[in-house]
Short mmCIF file of C-alpha atoms in Angstrom, two decimals:
data_model
loop_
_atom_site.label_atom_id
_atom_site.label_comp_id
_atom_site.label_asym_id
_atom_site.label_seq_id
_atom_site.Cartn_x
_atom_site.Cartn_y
_atom_site.Cartn_z
CA MET A 1 121.49 102.43 89.52
CA LYS A 2 118.00 101.75 88.15
CA VAL A 3 117.44 102.86 84.25
CA LYS A 4 115.58 105.95 84.01
CA VAL A 5 112.13 104.77 82.63
CA VAL A 6 109.20 107.47 81.93
CA GLU A 7 105.84 106.35 80.48
CA CYS A 8 104.08 108.38 77.52
CA VAL A 9 100.50 107.60 76.66
CA PRO A 10 99.35 109.62 74.04
CA ASN A 11 95.79 109.91 73.22
CA PHE A 12 95.00 110.19 69.26
CA SER A 13 91.19 111.43 67.83
CA GLU A 14 91.81 108.65 65.31
CA GLY A 15 90.18 104.83 66.04
CA GLN A 16 89.18 103.80 62.61
CA SER A 17 91.88 104.33 59.79
CA LYS A 18 94.09 101.10 60.20
CA GLU A 19 96.82 102.97 58.38
CA ILE A 20 96.87 105.95 60.05
CA ILE A 21 97.11 104.12 63.38
CA GLN A 22 100.26 102.05 61.67
CA GLU A 23 101.94 104.92 60.74
CA ILE A 24 101.51 106.72 63.95
CA ALA A 25 103.15 103.37 65.33
CA GLU A 26 105.76 102.79 63.14
CA SER A 27 106.95 107.01 63.91
CA ILE A 28 107.02 106.15 67.47
CA CYS A 29 108.79 102.35 66.79
CA ASN A 30 111.40 104.28 64.73
CA THR A 31 112.35 106.31 67.48
CA ASP A 32 115.49 105.69 68.84
CA GLY A 33 115.67 104.60 72.79
CA VAL A 34 111.89 103.79 73.13
CA ASP A 35 109.64 100.98 73.55
CA LEU A 36 106.18 101.06 72.08
CA LEU A 37 104.27 98.95 74.54
CA ASP A 38 100.36 99.17 73.91
CA THR A 39 98.08 100.28 71.12
CA ASP A 40 94.61 99.88 71.83
CA CYS A 41 92.13 101.62 69.16
CA SER A 42 87.95 101.70 69.37
CA LEU A 43 85.78 102.31 66.48
CA SER A 44 83.19 103.74 68.63
CA THR A 45 85.25 106.50 70.49
CA ASN A 46 87.20 106.81 67.18
CA ARG A 47 90.54 106.96 69.54
CA THR A 48 93.81 105.36 69.84
CA VAL A 49 95.90 104.97 72.89
CA PHE A 50 99.70 104.30 72.57
CA THR A 51 101.60 103.25 75.32
CA PHE A 52 105.85 103.55 75.01
CA VAL A 53 108.13 104.09 77.26
CA GLY A 54 112.02 105.79 77.31
CA SER A 55 114.50 107.93 78.97
CA PRO A 56 112.70 111.40 79.19
CA ASP A 57 114.55 112.94 76.26
CA ASP A 58 113.93 109.89 74.32
CA VAL A 59 110.12 109.94 75.10
CA ILE A 60 109.59 113.25 74.35
CA GLU A 61 111.25 112.89 70.69
CA GLY A 62 108.96 109.83 69.95
CA ALA A 63 105.74 111.70 71.23
CA LEU A 64 106.87 114.68 68.38
CA ASN A 65 107.48 111.95 66.09
CA ALA A 66 103.44 110.82 66.58
CA ALA A 67 102.57 114.17 66.54
CA ARG A 68 104.20 115.00 63.57
CA THR A 69 102.46 111.75 61.63
CA ALA A 70 99.31 112.67 62.88
CA TYR A 71 99.20 116.28 61.86
CA LYS A 72 99.77 115.10 57.92
CA HIS A 73 96.33 112.64 58.67
CA ILE A 74 94.02 113.67 61.11
CA ASP A 75 91.49 116.44 60.37
CA MET A 76 89.32 117.02 63.21
CA ILE A 77 87.11 118.88 61.16
CA LYS A 78 85.50 115.61 60.13
CA HIS A 79 86.26 113.52 63.56
CA LYS A 80 82.89 112.30 65.00
CA GLY A 81 83.37 109.58 68.18
CA GLU A 82 81.99 108.74 71.39
CA HIS A 83 84.92 110.04 74.02
CA PRO A 84 85.53 113.67 74.63
CA ARG A 85 88.26 115.46 72.68
CA LEU A 86 89.59 118.32 72.59
CA GLY A 87 92.34 117.97 69.07
CA ALA A 88 94.08 116.01 67.19
CA LEU A 89 96.37 114.64 69.50
CA ASP A 90 94.28 115.24 72.33
CA VAL A 91 96.02 114.42 75.56
CA CYS A 92 99.66 113.70 76.02
CA PRO A 93 101.05 112.60 79.57
CA PHE A 94 104.27 111.70 81.18
CA ILE A 95 104.15 109.45 83.90
CA PRO A 96 107.27 108.26 86.11
CA VAL A 97 108.13 104.79 86.08
CA GLN A 98 111.82 103.97 87.00
CA GLY A 99 114.48 105.64 88.41
CA VAL A 100 112.38 109.10 87.84
CA GLU A 101 111.05 111.71 90.01
CA MET A 102 107.72 113.82 89.00
CA GLU A 103 109.78 117.23 88.30
CA GLU A 104 111.80 115.28 85.47
CA CYS A 105 108.30 114.03 83.93
CA ILE A 106 107.16 118.04 84.05
CA TYR A 107 110.29 118.83 82.24
CA CYS A 108 109.19 115.99 79.87
CA ALA A 109 105.87 117.86 79.39
CA ARG A 110 107.02 121.19 79.28
CA LYS A 111 109.46 120.65 77.09
CA PHE A 112 107.43 118.78 74.18
CA GLY A 113 104.49 121.23 74.56
CA GLU A 114 107.01 124.25 73.91
CA LYS A 115 108.79 122.47 70.68
CA LEU A 116 105.18 121.24 69.35
CA ALA A 117 103.97 124.48 69.45
CA ALA A 118 106.60 125.59 67.87
CA GLU A 119 107.02 123.39 65.32
CA LEU A 120 103.40 122.76 64.12
CA ASN A 121 101.92 126.06 65.02
CA VAL A 122 99.41 124.53 67.56
CA PRO A 123 97.88 125.37 70.99
CA VAL A 124 98.72 123.30 74.06
CA PHE A 125 97.65 123.26 77.16
CA LEU A 126 99.74 122.21 80.41
CA TYR A 127 97.75 120.20 83.03
CA GLY A 128 98.51 118.02 86.07
CA PHE A 129 101.80 118.28 87.84
CA ALA A 130 102.88 120.54 84.93
CA ALA A 131 100.10 122.76 85.05
CA GLN A 132 100.42 126.62 85.72
CA TYR A 133 97.21 127.64 86.46
CA GLU A 134 94.53 126.31 89.06
CA HIS A 135 91.70 126.11 86.79
CA ARG A 136 93.68 124.09 84.41
CA LYS A 137 94.72 121.28 86.66
CA THR A 138 92.72 118.32 84.78
CA VAL A 139 91.97 117.39 81.70
CA SER A 140 88.17 117.73 82.26
CA GLN A 141 88.68 121.65 83.31
CA ILE A 142 90.90 122.16 79.87
CA ARG A 143 88.37 119.94 78.12
CA VAL A 144 84.93 122.00 78.78
CA GLY A 145 82.97 122.70 75.33
CA GLU A 146 85.25 120.07 73.23
CA TYR A 147 86.31 120.69 70.22
CA GLU A 148 83.35 122.27 69.00
CA GLY A 149 83.79 125.02 71.72
CA LEU A 150 87.32 125.37 71.53
CA LYS A 151 87.08 128.68 68.84
CA GLU A 152 85.52 130.71 70.98
CA LYS A 153 86.81 129.64 74.25
CA ILE A 154 90.58 130.33 73.15
CA THR A 155 90.34 133.70 72.88
CA LYS A 156 89.20 134.44 75.97
CA PRO A 157 92.57 135.74 78.16
CA GLU A 158 92.22 133.13 80.89
CA TRP A 159 92.35 130.11 78.53
CA LYS A 160 95.61 131.58 76.38
CA PRO A 161 97.23 128.73 75.55
CA ASP A 162 100.44 127.86 77.41
CA TYR A 163 102.60 127.59 74.11
CA GLY A 164 101.66 128.28 70.77
CA PRO A 165 98.93 130.54 69.06
CA ALA A 166 95.71 131.62 70.99
CA GLU A 167 93.68 130.52 67.44
CA PHE A 168 91.66 128.17 66.46
CA ILE A 169 93.49 125.52 64.26
CA SER A 170 90.28 124.04 62.78
CA ARG A 171 92.32 120.93 61.64
CA TRP A 172 94.07 120.17 64.81
CA GLY A 173 92.26 121.57 67.72
CA ALA A 174 94.28 122.04 70.97
CA THR A 175 96.54 119.47 72.53
CA ILE A 176 96.75 118.96 76.57
CA CYS A 177 99.91 117.40 77.69
CA GLY A 178 101.20 117.28 81.49
CA ALA A 179 102.44 114.65 83.99
CA ARG A 180 101.00 112.98 86.17
CA LYS A 181 100.43 109.52 88.32
CA PHE A 182 99.82 106.41 86.68
CA LEU A 183 96.20 106.68 85.64
CA ILE A 184 94.05 103.68 84.79
CA VAL A 185 91.74 103.55 81.89
CA TYR A 186 89.01 101.04 82.94
CA ASN A 187 85.63 100.28 81.02
CA ILE A 188 83.04 98.02 82.67
CA ASN A 189 80.19 96.50 80.35
CA VAL A 190 77.09 96.87 81.38
CA LEU A 191 74.02 95.38 79.18
CA GLY A 192 71.64 98.36 79.23
CA THR A 193 71.23 101.57 77.38
CA LYS A 194 73.61 104.39 77.09
CA GLU A 195 72.10 106.78 79.21
CA GLN A 196 71.45 103.99 82.20
CA ALA A 197 75.69 103.39 81.91
CA HIS A 198 75.83 107.42 82.17
CA ARG A 199 73.78 107.45 85.01
CA ILE A 200 75.95 105.16 86.85
CA ALA A 201 79.02 107.11 86.04
CA LEU A 202 77.65 110.27 87.53
CA ASN A 203 76.73 108.38 90.68
CA ILE A 204 80.36 107.43 91.12
CA ARG A 205 82.38 109.73 89.92
CA GLU A 206 83.85 112.36 92.27
CA GLN A 207 82.63 115.37 90.13
CA GLY A 208 79.05 113.63 90.57
CA ARG A 209 76.37 115.55 89.19
CA GLY A 210 77.98 118.93 90.09
CA ALA A 211 79.06 120.60 93.40
CA ASP A 212 75.90 120.02 95.21
CA GLN A 213 75.85 116.30 94.00
CA PRO A 214 78.98 114.78 94.44
CA GLY A 215 79.91 111.08 93.43
CA CYS A 216 80.98 108.42 96.16
CA LEU A 217 84.49 107.77 94.86
CA ARG A 218 87.33 110.10 94.86
CA ASN A 219 90.20 110.39 91.83
CA CYS A 220 87.88 108.81 89.69
CA HIS A 221 86.36 110.86 86.25
CA GLY A 222 83.83 109.10 84.04
CA ILE A 223 80.96 108.85 81.42
CA GLY A 224 78.58 106.69 80.21
CA TRP A 225 78.97 105.51 76.19
CA TRP A 226 77.85 103.35 73.90
CA LEU A 227 79.95 100.60 71.98
CA ASP A 228 78.58 99.32 68.72
CA GLU A 229 81.37 96.76 68.10
CA ALA A 230 80.18 94.79 71.35
CA SER A 231 76.45 96.16 71.32
CA LEU A 232 76.71 97.16 74.67
CA ALA A 233 76.96 100.03 76.72
CA GLN A 234 79.92 100.78 78.73
CA VAL A 235 80.91 102.77 82.41
CA SER A 236 83.83 104.15 80.95
CA LEU A 237 86.03 105.75 84.09
CA ASN A 238 89.76 107.34 84.82
CA LEU A 239 91.17 106.01 88.15
CA THR A 240 93.76 108.83 88.63
CA ASP A 241 94.99 107.28 92.26
CA HIS A 242 94.30 103.62 92.49
CA ASP A 243 95.87 103.64 95.89
CA ILE A 244 93.06 105.78 97.14
CA THR A 245 89.88 104.10 94.83
CA PRO A 246 91.50 100.78 93.62
CA ILE A 247 90.05 99.14 90.18
CA HIS A 248 87.82 96.40 92.64
CA THR A 249 86.42 99.30 94.60
CA VAL A 250 85.08 100.99 91.48
CA TYR A 251 83.51 97.51 89.97
CA GLU A 252 82.08 96.37 93.30
CA GLU A 253 80.10 99.97 93.30
CA VAL A 254 79.48 99.89 89.57
CA CYS A 255 77.76 96.23 90.44
CA LYS A 256 75.78 97.49 93.08
CA HIS A 257 74.43 100.64 90.97
CA ALA A 258 73.71 98.36 88.12
CA GLN A 259 71.80 96.15 90.11
CA ASP A 260 69.83 98.98 91.28
CA LEU A 261 68.85 99.53 87.74
CA ARG A 262 68.01 95.85 87.22
CA ILE A 263 70.85 95.59 84.33
CA PRO A 264 74.02 92.86 84.63
CA VAL A 265 77.56 93.99 84.48
CA THR A 266 79.24 91.33 82.16
CA GLY A 267 82.84 92.24 82.85
CA SER A 268 85.60 94.64 82.26
CA GLN A 269 88.02 96.09 79.90
CA ILE A 270 91.67 97.75 80.90
CA VAL A 271 92.82 100.05 78.34
CA GLY A 272 96.45 100.47 77.52
CA LEU A 273 98.60 99.23 80.88
CA VAL A 274 98.50 98.81 84.37
CA PRO A 275 100.41 98.54 86.97
CA LEU A 276 101.69 95.61 88.92
CA ARG A 277 100.61 96.67 92.20
CA ALA A 278 97.10 97.60 90.92
CA MET A 279 96.36 94.08 90.08
CA LEU A 280 97.82 92.82 93.30
CA GLN A 281 95.72 95.02 95.35
CA THR A 282 92.49 93.71 93.78
CA ALA A 283 93.74 90.42 94.15
CA GLU A 284 94.23 90.70 97.98
CA TYR A 285 90.94 92.37 98.22
CA TYR A 286 88.70 88.94 96.93
CA ILE A 287 91.29 86.47 98.65
CA LYS A 288 90.19 88.30 101.89
CA LYS A 289 86.62 88.53 100.59
CA GLU A 290 86.52 85.02 99.67
CA ASN A 291 88.55 83.78 102.26
CA LEU A 292 91.07 82.24 100.02
CA PHE A 293 94.64 81.20 100.01
CA LEU A 294 97.02 82.49 97.44
CA LEU A 295 100.81 82.68 97.22
CA GLU A 296 102.60 83.25 94.17
CA GLU A 297 101.96 86.14 92.20
CA ASP A 298 101.10 84.36 88.97
CA GLN A 299 98.31 82.68 90.84
CA LYS A 300 96.93 86.38 92.15
CA ILE A 301 96.97 87.97 88.85
CA HIS A 302 94.95 85.08 87.92
CA LEU A 303 92.14 85.59 90.38
CA ALA A 304 92.26 89.36 89.37
CA VAL A 305 91.84 88.99 85.83
CA ASN A 306 88.97 86.33 86.38
CA ARG A 307 86.90 88.42 89.24
CA LEU A 308 87.04 91.57 86.94
CA GLY A 309 86.14 89.82 83.81
CA LEU A 310 89.14 91.18 81.96
CA ASN A 311 88.69 88.47 79.07
CA SER A 312 85.12 89.75 78.27
CA LEU A 313 86.12 91.92 75.02
CA GLY A 314 89.44 90.06 74.85
CA HIS A 315 91.77 88.29 75.55
CA PHE A 316 94.06 90.04 78.88
CA ASN A 317 97.35 88.85 78.47
CA PRO A 318 99.41 89.60 81.77
CA LYS A 319 102.74 89.71 80.33
CA GLU A 320 101.49 92.14 78.09
CA LYS A 321 99.40 94.67 79.75
CA ILE A 322 101.01 94.79 83.13
CA ILE A 323 103.69 97.33 82.92
CA GLU A 324 106.32 96.04 85.16
CA TYR A 325 106.36 92.75 83.15
CA ARG A 326 106.99 94.57 80.03
CA LEU A 327 110.36 95.89 81.79
CA PRO A 328 113.48 94.35 82.74
CA ASP A 329 112.79 92.58 86.01
CA GLN A 330 114.84 94.45 88.54
CA ARG A 331 112.92 93.01 91.42
CA VAL A 332 116.24 90.78 91.75
CA GLY A 333 119.58 91.07 90.44
CA PRO A 334 121.86 89.15 88.58
CA LEU A 335 123.22 87.32 91.02
CA ALA A 336 119.94 85.82 91.84
CA LYS A 337 118.97 85.10 88.51
CA LYS A 338 121.78 83.00 87.56
CA THR A 339 120.86 79.29 87.73
CA VAL A 340 122.54 77.57 90.84
CA GLN A 341 125.53 75.96 88.59
CA ASP A 342 126.36 79.39 87.68
CA PHE A 343 126.10 81.21 91.02
CA ILE A 344 128.01 78.60 92.27
CA ARG A 345 131.03 79.05 89.47
CA ALA A 346 130.67 83.00 90.23
CA VAL A 347 131.22 82.36 94.06
CA THR A 348 134.66 80.14 92.84
CA ALA A 349 136.28 82.98 90.82
CA ARG A 350 139.13 84.53 92.01
CA THR A 351 136.89 87.53 93.28
CA PRO A 352 136.09 88.99 96.56
CA ALA A 353 132.39 88.82 95.64
CA PRO A 354 129.92 87.35 95.34
CA GLY A 355 131.55 85.88 98.72
CA GLY A 356 130.15 84.74 102.26
CA GLY A 357 127.38 87.30 102.55
CA SER A 358 125.89 86.43 99.34
CA VAL A 359 125.96 82.86 100.34
CA ALA A 360 124.69 83.64 103.66
CA ALA A 361 121.91 85.08 101.93
CA ALA A 362 121.17 82.14 99.45
CA VAL A 363 121.28 79.46 101.98
CA ALA A 364 118.74 81.74 104.52
CA ALA A 365 116.56 81.83 101.62
CA MET A 366 116.56 78.68 100.86
CA GLY A 367 116.06 77.75 104.36
CA SER A 368 113.41 79.45 104.41
CA ALA A 369 111.56 78.17 101.14
CA LEU A 370 112.05 74.87 102.74
CA GLY A 371 109.95 75.75 105.38
CA ALA A 372 107.14 76.98 103.17
CA MET A 373 107.55 73.59 101.37
CA VAL A 374 106.80 71.58 104.28
CA GLY A 375 103.82 73.88 105.14
CA GLN A 376 102.60 73.56 101.77
CA MET A 377 103.28 69.57 101.95
CA THR A 378 101.11 69.35 104.82
CA TYR A 379 98.46 72.02 103.66
CA GLY A 380 95.07 70.74 101.79
CA LYS A 381 96.29 67.01 102.56
CA ARG A 382 93.44 65.25 104.22
CA GLN A 383 95.40 63.41 106.55
CA TRP A 384 96.60 66.73 107.94
CA GLU A 385 93.75 69.10 107.11
CA ILE A 386 92.64 69.71 110.73
CA TYR A 387 95.64 71.97 110.49
CA ASP A 388 95.17 73.76 107.71
CA GLY A 389 93.77 76.85 108.76
CA HIS A 390 97.40 77.07 110.74
CA MET A 391 99.54 76.52 107.68
CA ARG A 392 97.42 78.96 105.67
CA LYS A 393 98.95 81.60 108.70
CA LEU A 394 102.28 79.94 108.89
CA ILE A 395 103.10 79.12 105.67
CA PRO A 396 102.99 82.93 104.11
CA VAL A 397 105.55 84.06 107.24
CA LEU A 398 108.28 81.57 105.66
CA HIS A 399 107.30 82.25 101.90
CA ASN A 400 107.66 86.18 102.14
CA THR A 401 110.82 85.81 104.29
CA MET A 402 112.48 83.96 101.31
CA LYS A 403 111.23 86.54 98.58
CA GLU A 404 113.22 89.06 101.19
CA LEU A 405 116.06 87.27 101.43
CA ILE A 406 116.34 86.55 97.60
CA THR A 407 117.30 90.28 97.25
CA LEU A 408 119.86 90.77 99.68
CA ILE A 409 121.99 87.85 97.43
CA ASP A 410 122.92 90.91 94.91
CA ALA A 411 122.61 93.41 98.09
CA ASP A 412 125.59 92.21 99.78
CA THR A 413 127.58 92.00 96.72
CA THR A 414 126.35 95.34 95.77
CA ALA A 415 127.30 96.78 98.73
CA PHE A 416 130.97 95.63 98.99
CA ASN A 417 131.21 96.95 95.57
CA ASP A 418 130.31 100.79 96.90
CA TYR A 419 132.80 99.89 99.65
CA MET A 420 135.78 98.89 97.27
CA ALA A 421 134.70 102.02 95.05
CA ALA A 422 135.18 104.40 97.94
CA MET A 423 138.48 102.92 98.61
CA LYS A 424 139.79 103.96 95.06
CA LEU A 425 138.85 107.62 95.55
CA PRO A 426 141.88 110.16 94.83
CA THR A 427 144.28 110.84 98.20
CA ASN A 428 146.36 113.54 96.99
CA THR A 429 145.16 116.56 99.35
CA PRO A 430 143.60 116.46 102.64
CA GLU A 431 140.25 117.33 101.35
CA GLU A 432 140.15 114.41 99.29
CA ILE A 433 141.63 112.13 102.08
CA ALA A 434 138.64 113.56 104.30
CA ILE A 435 136.29 112.60 101.42
CA ARG A 436 137.69 109.10 100.90
CA GLU A 437 137.54 108.46 104.76
CA THR A 438 133.87 109.70 104.59
CA ALA A 439 132.68 107.77 101.72
CA MET A 440 134.29 104.48 103.10
CA GLU A 441 132.82 104.92 106.52
CA ALA A 442 129.47 104.89 104.45
CA GLY A 443 130.52 102.15 102.59
CA LEU A 444 131.27 99.96 105.90
CA LYS A 445 128.12 100.93 107.11
CA LYS A 446 126.14 100.00 103.94
CA ALA A 447 127.93 96.71 103.99
CA ILE A 448 126.70 96.15 107.50
CA GLU A 449 123.06 96.90 106.86
CA VAL A 450 122.62 94.41 104.20
CA PRO A 451 123.62 91.53 106.77
CA MET A 452 122.06 92.89 109.67
CA SER A 453 118.45 92.54 107.44
CA LEU A 454 119.50 89.25 107.01
CA ALA A 455 119.84 88.72 110.72
CA ARG A 456 116.43 90.66 111.35
CA HIS A 457 114.61 88.54 108.67
CA VAL A 458 115.47 85.22 109.58
CA ASN A 459 114.98 86.21 113.46
CA LYS A 460 111.10 86.54 112.22
CA VAL A 461 110.18 83.12 111.35
CA TRP A 462 111.46 80.96 114.69
CA GLU A 463 107.73 81.10 116.13
CA ALA A 464 105.97 79.99 112.83
CA ALA A 465 108.91 77.11 112.52
CA LYS A 466 108.24 76.06 115.64
CA GLU A 467 104.45 75.82 115.35
CA LEU A 468 105.32 74.09 111.82
CA ALA A 469 107.47 71.16 113.45
CA SER A 470 104.50 70.52 115.60
CA LEU A 471 102.15 70.12 113.47
CA SER A 472 103.36 69.54 109.65
CA ASN A 473 103.35 66.25 107.99
CA ILE A 474 105.66 64.09 109.71
CA GLY A 475 106.86 62.77 106.05
CA THR A 476 108.36 66.33 105.67
CA LYS A 477 110.35 65.99 108.83
CA SER A 478 114.18 66.24 107.21
CA ASP A 479 113.26 68.90 104.74
CA LEU A 480 112.63 70.90 107.80
CA GLN A 481 115.11 70.10 109.63
CA VAL A 482 117.40 71.05 106.98
CA GLY A 483 115.87 74.10 106.37
CA VAL A 484 116.26 75.22 110.10
CA LYS A 485 120.12 74.73 110.25
CA CYS A 486 119.99 76.59 106.64
CA LEU A 487 118.50 79.68 108.75
CA GLU A 488 121.25 79.30 111.14
CA THR A 489 123.94 78.68 109.13
CA GLY A 490 122.75 82.10 106.92
CA LEU A 491 122.46 84.19 109.92
CA LEU A 492 125.68 83.35 111.67
CA GLY A 493 127.18 84.01 107.94
CA ALA A 494 125.51 87.36 108.52
CA CYS A 495 127.17 87.84 111.91
CA TRP A 496 130.44 87.10 110.88
CA ASN A 497 130.24 89.34 107.99
CA VAL A 498 129.24 92.12 110.52
CA THR A 499 132.04 91.37 112.79
CA ILE A 500 134.71 91.57 110.00
CA ASN A 501 133.44 94.77 108.32
CA MET A 502 133.08 96.34 112.11
CA GLU A 503 136.76 96.52 112.12
CA GLY A 504 137.19 99.25 110.38
CA VAL A 505 134.12 101.69 111.64
CA LYS A 506 135.45 104.53 113.30
CA ASP A 507 132.08 105.44 115.10
CA GLU A 508 132.55 104.13 118.51
CA ILE A 509 128.63 104.70 119.31
CA TYR A 510 127.32 102.72 116.12
CA LYS A 511 129.63 99.93 116.37
CA GLN A 512 128.87 99.12 120.14
CA LYS A 513 125.00 99.22 119.18
CA ILE A 514 125.28 96.79 115.99
CA LEU A 515 127.34 94.57 117.77
CA GLU A 516 125.19 93.87 120.83
CA GLU A 517 122.14 93.46 118.38
CA VAL A 518 124.50 91.00 116.30
CA GLU A 519 124.93 89.02 119.75
CA HIS A 520 121.26 88.91 120.16
CA HIS A 521 120.18 87.79 116.78
CA ARG A 522 123.05 84.90 117.25
CA ARG A 523 121.73 83.67 120.61
CA VAL A 524 117.96 83.92 119.31
CA ALA A 525 118.94 81.80 116.34
CA GLU A 526 121.06 78.98 117.71
CA THR A 527 118.11 78.60 120.64
CA GLY A 528 115.15 78.96 117.93
CA CYS A 529 117.11 76.40 115.74
CA GLN A 530 117.84 73.87 118.58
CA GLU A 531 114.00 74.39 119.65
CA VAL A 532 112.78 73.34 116.43
CA LEU A 533 115.14 70.15 115.89
CA SER A 534 114.31 69.13 119.48
CA ILE A 535 110.38 69.16 118.54
CA LEU A 536 111.34 67.47 115.54
CA HIS A 537 113.21 64.62 117.11
CA ASP A 538 111.07 63.73 119.69
CA ARG A 539 108.04 63.48 117.16
CA GLN A 540 107.57 59.77 115.67
#
């Protein structure tokens, strides 16, 4: 089971005092169970965004500790800055990252808001998925009038805070906390005036200039401002759903509007952290746009950073700025992370797992990797460049299959362990026996599904492997021969695992269906492997 990870991104109205920023950071770092991942401060906006992660209860405590420190030092009466704000702790969102649903982040927001108001006696408004009123769904709705207008606004019945006093606390203002999807804070540099940057923001942000003049991009909020420390203007944007409006879409749209104004765009900046998926979306856009050929994740990230100009105001380090790279990597399990030697030693140990299923997945993954290698050893070489177009289609098939098969190395062992756990359930009463039998049947079906997945993945590559055998660099002939035999062996191993696990399944309809499918996969693999070997044998 994945560890529960919630992200908290409190925005404080202080970006100039290093001492205060450091003390807030230390209050977060000193909270048990949380990790501070990023601190992003700006002199011009006079604002600092902290990003930290932890379990639901731990991030609540981390946010409270940060707020307690801010309460001692930040005085909103004296605050001036380019960024809109309502209070000392202006916004405090909770975001699901791993192993949690939005409901748990709603719990975090409401519990934090309740505790903050009770302890510091300050007004708190809920927004996003935690909002209790339609007219308070977004930060921009709540922030209308900003800190300066809060004194009058907070006395109105429709703006009674969700927690805390309905009165103006001049030193603090008010706090907006909520639960939301991952928000990307994205600023694009333009060598123009603040007014020109704001014109662009009005053109593209969803709300536009008003109900009768909406902007062109959904889930996009923005303003223009001047950045003193860089002596340039920025179109500052919040992207609330990067699946609907990706980063590259925003960047390209700003470039288009900037060109209309005859002002240059000189790169961009991501404030805080960014999801890996958002960066890969950008990479895939430019790969398609420029007809590029990239396979590896790190190269795709490098391309995205380059095309967006993310190093323009400071070094963009993917290991520090991409949130998944700051968390334990759960994309592959502990077996797949072992060295080859340690994996083999784990197999030889006097334990039933890892066993034949994990080995079959590892062997098949190596077979697919060898096929991808053969394609790579053909692609880009002058002698074989006539086939570059073919290789650009064939290599990804084998490369992506390899990645899928790697995940099955651990999946097989996990499924076996789940079945063994079901076998150990108590059998003292008829009810317990029934529960145990149901759990064992479910465990067997799960253990069968993993090798079935292996077989399905392997049997997607034979057409690509046959074409590769016909066109590839002849010097890699033996590598492809080894590769396809590995694929066939891995698939046969999967078939044998399905067959032996099927002996305990009582669902006869399911059993018949799966056995017929696995026999089909066996025939396809044996035929496919032989056809590849025959093609290679006939080549000189």
